[in-house]
Coordinates of C-alpha atoms in Angstrom, one line a residue:
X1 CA 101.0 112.7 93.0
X2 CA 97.4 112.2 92.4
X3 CA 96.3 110.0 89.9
X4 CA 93.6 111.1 87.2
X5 CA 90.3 110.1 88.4
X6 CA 88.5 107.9 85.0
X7 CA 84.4 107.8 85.1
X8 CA 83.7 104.7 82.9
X9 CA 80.0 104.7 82.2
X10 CA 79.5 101.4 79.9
X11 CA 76.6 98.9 81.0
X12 CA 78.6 96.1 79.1
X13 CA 80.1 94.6 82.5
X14 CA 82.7 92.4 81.4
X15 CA 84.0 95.1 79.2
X16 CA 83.8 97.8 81.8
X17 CA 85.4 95.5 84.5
X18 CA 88.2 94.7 81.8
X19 CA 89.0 98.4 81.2
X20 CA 89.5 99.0 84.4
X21 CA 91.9 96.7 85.0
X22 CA 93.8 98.0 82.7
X23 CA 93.7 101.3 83.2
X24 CA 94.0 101.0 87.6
X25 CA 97.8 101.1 86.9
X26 CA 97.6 104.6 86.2
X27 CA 94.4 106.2 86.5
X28 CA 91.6 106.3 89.7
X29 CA 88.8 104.3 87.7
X30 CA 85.3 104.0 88.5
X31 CA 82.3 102.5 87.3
X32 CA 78.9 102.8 86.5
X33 CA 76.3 100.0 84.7
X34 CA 74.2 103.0 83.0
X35 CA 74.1 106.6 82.4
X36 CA 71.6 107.3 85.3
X37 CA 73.6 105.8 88.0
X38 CA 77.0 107.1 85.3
X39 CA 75.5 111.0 86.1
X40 CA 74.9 110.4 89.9
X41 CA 78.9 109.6 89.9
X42 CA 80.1 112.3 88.0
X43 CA 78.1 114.5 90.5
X44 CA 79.9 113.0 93.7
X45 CA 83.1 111.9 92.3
X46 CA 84.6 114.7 90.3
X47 CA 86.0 112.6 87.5
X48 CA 89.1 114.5 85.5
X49 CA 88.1 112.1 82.5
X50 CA 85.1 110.4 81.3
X51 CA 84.5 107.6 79.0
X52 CA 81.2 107.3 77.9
X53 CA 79.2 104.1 76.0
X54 CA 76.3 105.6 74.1
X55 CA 73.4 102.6 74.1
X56 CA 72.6 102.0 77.2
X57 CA 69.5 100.8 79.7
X58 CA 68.0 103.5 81.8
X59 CA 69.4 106.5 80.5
X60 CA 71.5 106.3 77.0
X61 CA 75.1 108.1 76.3
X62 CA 73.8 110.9 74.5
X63 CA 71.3 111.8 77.6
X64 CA 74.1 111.4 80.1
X65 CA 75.8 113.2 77.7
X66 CA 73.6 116.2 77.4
X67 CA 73.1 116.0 81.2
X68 CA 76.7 116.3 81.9
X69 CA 77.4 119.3 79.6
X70 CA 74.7 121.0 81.2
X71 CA 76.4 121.4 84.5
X72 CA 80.7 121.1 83.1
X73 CA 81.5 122.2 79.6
X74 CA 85.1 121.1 80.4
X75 CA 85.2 117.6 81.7
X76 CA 87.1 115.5 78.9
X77 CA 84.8 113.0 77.2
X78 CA 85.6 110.2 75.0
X79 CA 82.8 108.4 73.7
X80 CA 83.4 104.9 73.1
X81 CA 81.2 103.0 70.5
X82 CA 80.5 99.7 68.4
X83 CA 78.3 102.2 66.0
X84 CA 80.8 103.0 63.1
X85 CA 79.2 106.2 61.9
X86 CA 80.5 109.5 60.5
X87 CA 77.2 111.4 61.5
X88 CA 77.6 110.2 64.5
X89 CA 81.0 111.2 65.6
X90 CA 79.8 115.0 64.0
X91 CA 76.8 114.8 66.4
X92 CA 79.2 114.0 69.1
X93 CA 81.9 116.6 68.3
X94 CA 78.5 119.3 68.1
X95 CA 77.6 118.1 71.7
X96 CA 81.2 118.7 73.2
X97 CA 82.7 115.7 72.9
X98 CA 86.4 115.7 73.3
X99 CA 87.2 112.2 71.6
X100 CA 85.7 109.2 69.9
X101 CA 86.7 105.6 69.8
X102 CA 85.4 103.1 67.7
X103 CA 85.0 99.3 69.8
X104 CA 86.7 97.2 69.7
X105 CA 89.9 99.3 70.2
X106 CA 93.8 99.2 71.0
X107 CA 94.6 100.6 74.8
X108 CA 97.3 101.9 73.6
X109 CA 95.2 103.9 71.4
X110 CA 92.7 104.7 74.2
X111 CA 95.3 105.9 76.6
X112 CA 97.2 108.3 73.9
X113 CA 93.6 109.9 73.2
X114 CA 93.4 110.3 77.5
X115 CA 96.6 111.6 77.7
X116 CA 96.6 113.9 75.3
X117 CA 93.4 115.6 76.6
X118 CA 94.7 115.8 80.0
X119 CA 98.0 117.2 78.9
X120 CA 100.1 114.1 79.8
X121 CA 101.2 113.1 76.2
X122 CA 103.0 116.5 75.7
X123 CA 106.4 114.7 77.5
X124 CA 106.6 111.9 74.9
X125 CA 106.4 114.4 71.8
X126 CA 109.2 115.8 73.4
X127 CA 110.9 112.1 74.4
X128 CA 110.4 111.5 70.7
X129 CA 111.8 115.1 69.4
X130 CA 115.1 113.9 71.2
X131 CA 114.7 110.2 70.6
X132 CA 117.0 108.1 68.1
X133 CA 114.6 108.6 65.3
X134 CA 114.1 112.3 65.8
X135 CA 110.8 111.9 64.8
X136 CA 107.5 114.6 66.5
X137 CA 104.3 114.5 65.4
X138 CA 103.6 118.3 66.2
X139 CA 100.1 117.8 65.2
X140 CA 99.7 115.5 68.4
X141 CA 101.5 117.6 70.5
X142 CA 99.2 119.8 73.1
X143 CA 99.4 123.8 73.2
X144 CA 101.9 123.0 75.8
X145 CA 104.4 121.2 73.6
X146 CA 104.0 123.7 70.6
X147 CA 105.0 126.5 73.2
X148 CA 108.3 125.0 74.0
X149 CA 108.8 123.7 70.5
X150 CA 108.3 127.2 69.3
X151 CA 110.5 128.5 71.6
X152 CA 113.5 125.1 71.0
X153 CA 113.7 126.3 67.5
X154 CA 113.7 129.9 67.3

């Protein structure tokens, strides 16, 4: 099976490089310094997923942003950000944006936001439904999940 291909614009380099490390164990990660170069890989690469830093040299987040909703309304997007601001995240949800992250930030909190836009969190609600605890967050759970919950408890 293919792995999910992650677009990680973010000019912070030790940050970015760090992120992908992480992440190489179960996703196709690649980089880019700026939104410019961020936008010119998106074009080539076809990423499933992209994690976007908003200041930025040469072209900023919400340009890359704008950019990249201009050609793919549907391309997850999780903006990642040391700016703590409720406007912000508003502004960002009104441009498209499919998820917000606050820096610094749990992985483990990174990768449930990632899987659940890409539909691959739906099996743990469902390890958790049947799990010692008996305990499913249907709220996190994708369309997928409710379906066949729906359908379980009928």
């Amino acid at each position: 099976m293919n792995k999910p291909k992650i677009l990680i614009i973010d000019d912070e380099r030790r940050f970015a490089s760090n992120l992908k490390k992480l992440l190489e164990v179960d996703y196709d990660v690649i980089t880019a310094a700026n939104g410019k170069r961020g936008f010119q890989l998106f074009e080539k690469k076809s990423p499933t997923i992209i994690l976007l830093d908003l200041d930025m040299p040469v072209m900023g987040g919400l340009e890359t942003l704008d950019k990249i909703r201009s050609i793919d309304k549907d391309v997850p997007i999780i903006i990642m950000t040391d700016r703590r601001s409720c406007r912000l995240a508003r502004y960002c949800a009104d441009f498209g944006v499919d998820g917000y992250i606050d820096k610094p930030f749990e992985i483990s909190t990174l990768s449930r936001k990632m899987n659940r836009l890409l539909g691959l969190g739906d099996c743990q609600v469902l390890i958790d439904l049947w799990g010692d605890d008996y305990e499913c967050r249907i709220n996190e759970a994708g369309p997928l999940v409710r379906q066949v919950l729906e359908i379980i408890w009928q």
